[in-house]
Amino acid sequence: MRLNIAYLGTPFEGWQVQAGEREGGRTRTVQGTLEEALGRVYRRPVRIHAAGRTDSGVHARGQVAHFDLASGDPAIPADGLQSALNGRLPEAIRISGVHEVPDTFHARLSATSKTYRYRYRRGRFLPPHEGLVEALLPERVAVDSMKEAARLLVGRRDFAPFSVTGSEVRTTVRTLFTLEVEEEGPLLVVTAVGDGFLRGMVRRLAGTLREVGRGATRPADILSSPGPTAEARGLTLEEVAYGSPPPEQPRDDVAIE
Amino acid sequence: MRLNIAYLGTPFEGWQVQAGEREGGRTRTVQGTLEEALGRVYRRPVRIHAAGRTDSGVHARGQVAHFDLASGDPAIPADGLQSALNGRLPEAIRISGVHEVPDTFHARLSATSKTYRYRYRRGRFLPPHEGLVEALLPERVAVDSMKEAARLLVGRRDFAPFSVTGSEVRTTVRTLFTLEVEEEGPLLVVTAVGDGFLRGMVRRLAGTLREVGRGATRPADILSSPGPTAEARGLTLEEVAYGSPPPEQPRDDVAIE
């Protein structure tokens, strides 16, 4: 089964379940909270796998995860499972869609691209009514330089300099399909679309672009001058795309009509 | 001094300070939290007075409050006071503006109108990224009937049937300048502008309009058929207006440029 998931990262210690959490410790991750709800629905331990293991404080609007049904599991229709899970989850996590998928579907391995957005708010404070998924950008920045630098990062290359040290992966080569900086009213939004991202990579790209905006790094030097990692609170996993459309059309019914 | 204040109502038990809170009890109201921050800045107890004493769970984008300076108080410039307070407040409360006002200014008594918005989201769940200041409207509603009924409520009348029982006020006559129902994408937004509102009145107007939308009440019967009180989470105090502009132009610098 495929789940489309939206969450606020603020109350959780990231996606990935932590030591002790499954053994009766305090549930404090998004994965742990979801597995607990699934366990109550199916009355057995359920393990789920996400497309992107978001770090502590990072939000999602279009996270995708899958889990495998066992032979004795009750046949719960997609709509019923969505309601059952949303009824058991804290309001900071919502299941936005449930879809039956073939056994070959793997939320992470089948994904062909992911879209992240980093939201900077230019101003002196974050309005709580809308601002708790944004990061403050209190200084003036040169948006044109940021746009120029962003264009230079697009492509297939070794992004090791933009990863957080300590993460172990087979290869640090990734393809960045899109890296754009757009002004949306008081917001400055960095959109990154890629075939995969190293741990901390989007936040580091956002932090580096901010350095360019401040004039601390020239656009031409961006590849050789990775900047600081931007705060987790501004980052959202917006969407995960799969090469072929899922057999059932996603039904993220936000509006009834 | 006049403060413009934005807050998420969710973590607080309403605006008004509660018994025991000032005597060292746990701070749990917006007023109590603000008075504590002001007390730390001025190193004396400070009492503030709001334009609208919002109920538990109700949000604000444009709440206004005032407090009086004492003779020995340090002269803190408006910008400095804003920064000092925001540095001491939880992020769910932000001071969006600070203005010097004449002694005759009273946040509630000087107000000439208040604007509230009630946000209904039509759908099956509230997206956590944006939805925690909205209430769910899972059923189909007849928007035209809601608009028609809203128009019938505009005017000067006794709104006692739309107040929450138990609130004691001198008069229950209020003037509703505007009551509008607008569709904004998946949202159905009820905007109420009036010279004052009885306790629970906007939520009850919103709940009654929903009954009209469901077909349970005819628009023509709305005055005689007050409906249920809508959930607090969907309500936001958007703006408080004063007859004459404040002597200093409000500076709610959301954007720097």
PDB file of N, CA, C and O in Angstrom, chain B residues 212-237:
ATOM      1  N   VAL B 212     -27.264  26.672   7.552  1.00  0.00           N
ATOM      2  CA  VAL B 212     -27.955  27.144   6.348  1.00  0.00           C
ATOM      3  C   VAL B 212     -27.381  26.442   5.124  1.00  0.00           C
ATOM      4  O   VAL B 212     -28.111  25.965   4.256  1.00  0.00           O
ATOM      5  N   GLY B 213     -26.052  26.344   5.062  1.00  0.00           N
ATOM      6  CA  GLY B 213     -25.397  25.695   3.934  1.00  0.00           C
ATOM      7  C   GLY B 213     -25.811  24.233   3.807  1.00  0.00           C
ATOM      8  O   GLY B 213     -25.967  23.714   2.696  1.00  0.00           O
ATOM      9  N   ARG B 214     -26.015  23.583   4.932  1.00  0.00           N
ATOM     10  CA  ARG B 214     -26.424  22.178   4.942  1.00  0.00           C
ATOM     11  C   ARG B 214     -27.900  21.998   4.590  1.00  0.00           C
ATOM     12  O   ARG B 214     -28.376  20.875   4.418  1.00  0.00           O
ATOM     13  N   GLY B 215     -28.637  23.108   4.597  1.00  0.00           N
ATOM     14  CA  GLY B 215     -30.053  23.013   4.297  1.00  0.00           C
ATOM     15  C   GLY B 215     -30.904  22.795   5.531  1.00  0.00           C
ATOM     16  O   GLY B 215     -32.120  22.602   5.437  1.00  0.00           O
ATOM     17  N   ALA B 216     -30.302  22.810   6.719  1.00  0.00           N
ATOM     18  CA  ALA B 216     -31.047  22.564   7.952  1.00  0.00           C
ATOM     19  C   ALA B 216     -31.817  23.807   8.400  1.00  0.00           C
ATOM     20  O   ALA B 216     -32.788  23.707   9.144  1.00  0.00           O
ATOM     21  N   THR B 217     -31.360  24.970   7.946  1.00  0.00           N
ATOM     22  CA  THR B 217     -32.051  26.222   8.269  1.00  0.00           C
ATOM     23  C   THR B 217     -32.223  27.000   6.966  1.00  0.00           C
ATOM     24  O   THR B 217     -31.290  27.074   6.164  1.00  0.00           O
ATOM     25  N   ARG B 218     -33.421  27.592   6.768  1.00  0.00           N
ATOM     26  CA  ARG B 218     -33.617  28.403   5.565  1.00  0.00           C
ATOM     27  C   ARG B 218     -33.007  29.781   5.799  1.00  0.00           C
ATOM     28  O   ARG B 218     -33.075  30.299   6.924  1.00  0.00           O
ATOM     29  N   PRO B 219     -32.431  30.390   4.771  1.00  0.00           N
ATOM     30  CA  PRO B 219     -31.854  31.727   4.950  1.00  0.00           C
ATOM     31  C   PRO B 219     -32.823  32.685   5.644  1.00  0.00           C
ATOM     32  O   PRO B 219     -32.431  33.426   6.551  1.00  0.00           O
ATOM     33  N   ALA B 220     -34.110  32.648   5.242  1.00  0.00           N
ATOM     34  CA  ALA B 220     -35.089  33.597   5.799  1.00  0.00           C
ATOM     35  C   ALA B 220     -35.301  33.388   7.297  1.00  0.00           C
ATOM     36  O   ALA B 220     -35.744  34.298   8.003  1.00  0.00           O
ATOM     37  N   ASP B 221     -34.985  32.192   7.789  1.00  0.00           N
ATOM     38  CA  ASP B 221     -35.221  31.889   9.212  1.00  0.00           C
ATOM     39  C   ASP B 221     -33.997  32.120  10.077  1.00  0.00           C
ATOM     40  O   ASP B 221     -34.009  31.823  11.275  1.00  0.00           O
ATOM     41  N   ILE B 222     -32.929  32.647   9.489  1.00  0.00           N
ATOM     42  CA  ILE B 222     -31.657  32.662  10.216  1.00  0.00           C
ATOM     43  C   ILE B 222     -31.719  33.484  11.506  1.00  0.00           C
ATOM     44  O   ILE B 222     -31.124  33.112  12.516  1.00  0.00           O
ATOM     45  N   LEU B 223     -32.491  34.586  11.481  1.00  0.00           N
ATOM     46  CA  LEU B 223     -32.536  35.432  12.675  1.00  0.00           C
ATOM     47  C   LEU B 223     -33.177  34.719  13.859  1.00  0.00           C
ATOM     48  O   LEU B 223     -32.811  34.954  15.011  1.00  0.00           O
ATOM     49  N   SER B 224     -34.096  33.834  13.575  1.00  0.00           N
ATOM     50  CA  SER B 224     -34.817  33.171  14.661  1.00  0.00           C
ATOM     51  C   SER B 224     -34.276  31.777  14.951  1.00  0.00           C
ATOM     52  O   SER B 224     -34.788  31.083  15.827  1.00  0.00           O
ATOM     53  N   SER B 225     -33.232  31.352  14.215  1.00  0.00           N
ATOM     54  CA  SER B 225     -32.738  29.979  14.399  1.00  0.00           C
ATOM     55  C   SER B 225     -31.230  29.930  14.599  1.00  0.00           C
ATOM     56  O   SER B 225     -30.509  29.397  13.763  1.00  0.00           O
ATOM     57  N   PRO B 226     -30.740  30.520  15.679  1.00  0.00           N
ATOM     58  CA  PRO B 226     -29.289  30.451  15.885  1.00  0.00           C
ATOM     59  C   PRO B 226     -28.820  29.002  15.972  1.00  0.00           C
ATOM     60  O   PRO B 226     -29.467  28.184  16.622  1.00  0.00           O
ATOM     61  N   GLY B 227     -27.732  28.706  15.286  1.00  0.00           N
ATOM     62  CA  GLY B 227     -27.233  27.339  15.244  1.00  0.00           C
ATOM     63  C   GLY B 227     -26.147  27.099  16.277  1.00  0.00           C
ATOM     64  O   GLY B 227     -25.985  27.891  17.215  1.00  0.00           O
ATOM     65  N   PRO B 228     -25.400  26.011  16.117  1.00  0.00           N
ATOM     66  CA  PRO B 228     -24.346  25.680  17.078  1.00  0.00           C
ATOM     67  C   PRO B 228     -23.136  26.602  16.954  1.00  0.00           C
ATOM     68  O   PRO B 228     -23.007  27.318  15.963  1.00  0.00           O
ATOM     69  N   THR B 229     -22.292  26.558  17.962  1.00  0.00           N
ATOM     70  CA  THR B 229     -21.061  27.351  17.967  1.00  0.00           C
ATOM     71  C   THR B 229     -19.988  26.582  17.209  1.00  0.00           C
ATOM     72  O   THR B 229     -19.688  25.441  17.548  1.00  0.00           O
ATOM     73  N   ALA B 230     -19.417  27.212  16.181  1.00  0.00           N
ATOM     74  CA  ALA B 230     -18.362  26.540  15.408  1.00  0.00           C
ATOM     75  C   ALA B 230     -17.089  26.444  16.253  1.00  0.00           C
ATOM     76  O   ALA B 230     -16.846  27.255  17.150  1.00  0.00           O
ATOM     77  N   GLU B 231     -16.258  25.454  15.941  1.00  0.00           N
ATOM     78  CA  GLU B 231     -14.990  25.229  16.671  1.00  0.00           C
ATOM     79  C   GLU B 231     -14.118  26.481  16.723  1.00  0.00           C
ATOM     80  O   GLU B 231     -13.980  27.180  15.716  1.00  0.00           O
ATOM     81  N   ALA B 232     -13.435  26.679  17.827  1.00  0.00           N
ATOM     82  CA  ALA B 232     -12.566  27.851  17.997  1.00  0.00           C
ATOM     83  C   ALA B 232     -11.440  27.881  16.961  1.00  0.00           C
ATOM     84  O   ALA B 232     -11.042  28.943  16.480  1.00  0.00           O
ATOM     85  N   ARG B 233     -10.920  26.728  16.581  1.00  0.00           N
ATOM     86  CA  ARG B 233      -9.721  26.667  15.751  1.00  0.00           C
ATOM     87  C   ARG B 233      -9.841  27.382  14.420  1.00  0.00           C
ATOM     88  O   ARG B 233      -8.820  27.744  13.830  1.00  0.00           O
ATOM     89  N   GLY B 234     -11.061  27.577  13.899  1.00  0.00           N
ATOM     90  CA  GLY B 234     -11.232  28.214  12.602  1.00  0.00           C
ATOM     91  C   GLY B 234     -11.275  29.729  12.652  1.00  0.00           C
ATOM     92  O   GLY B 234     -11.299  30.390  11.617  1.00  0.00           O
ATOM     93  N   LEU B 235     -11.283  30.293  13.878  1.00  0.00           N
ATOM     94  CA  LEU B 235     -11.519  31.736  14.025  1.00  0.00           C
ATOM     95  C   LEU B 235     -10.233  32.534  14.261  1.00  0.00           C
ATOM     96  O   LEU B 235      -9.384  32.150  15.060  1.00  0.00           O
ATOM     97  N   THR B 236     -10.142  33.659  13.567  1.00  0.00           N
ATOM     98  CA  THR B 236      -8.989  34.559  13.718  1.00  0.00           C
ATOM     99  C   THR B 236      -9.459  36.004  13.825  1.00  0.00           C
ATOM    100  O   THR B 236     -10.272  36.449  13.006  1.00  0.00           O
ATOM    101  N   LEU B 237      -8.954  36.710  14.818  1.00  0.00           N
ATOM    102  CA  LEU B 237      -9.163  38.160  14.904  1.00  0.00           C
ATOM    103  C   LEU B 237      -8.172  38.791  13.926  1.00  0.00           C
ATOM    104  O   LEU B 237      -6.957  38.763  14.149  1.00  0.00           O
TER     105      LEU B 237
END
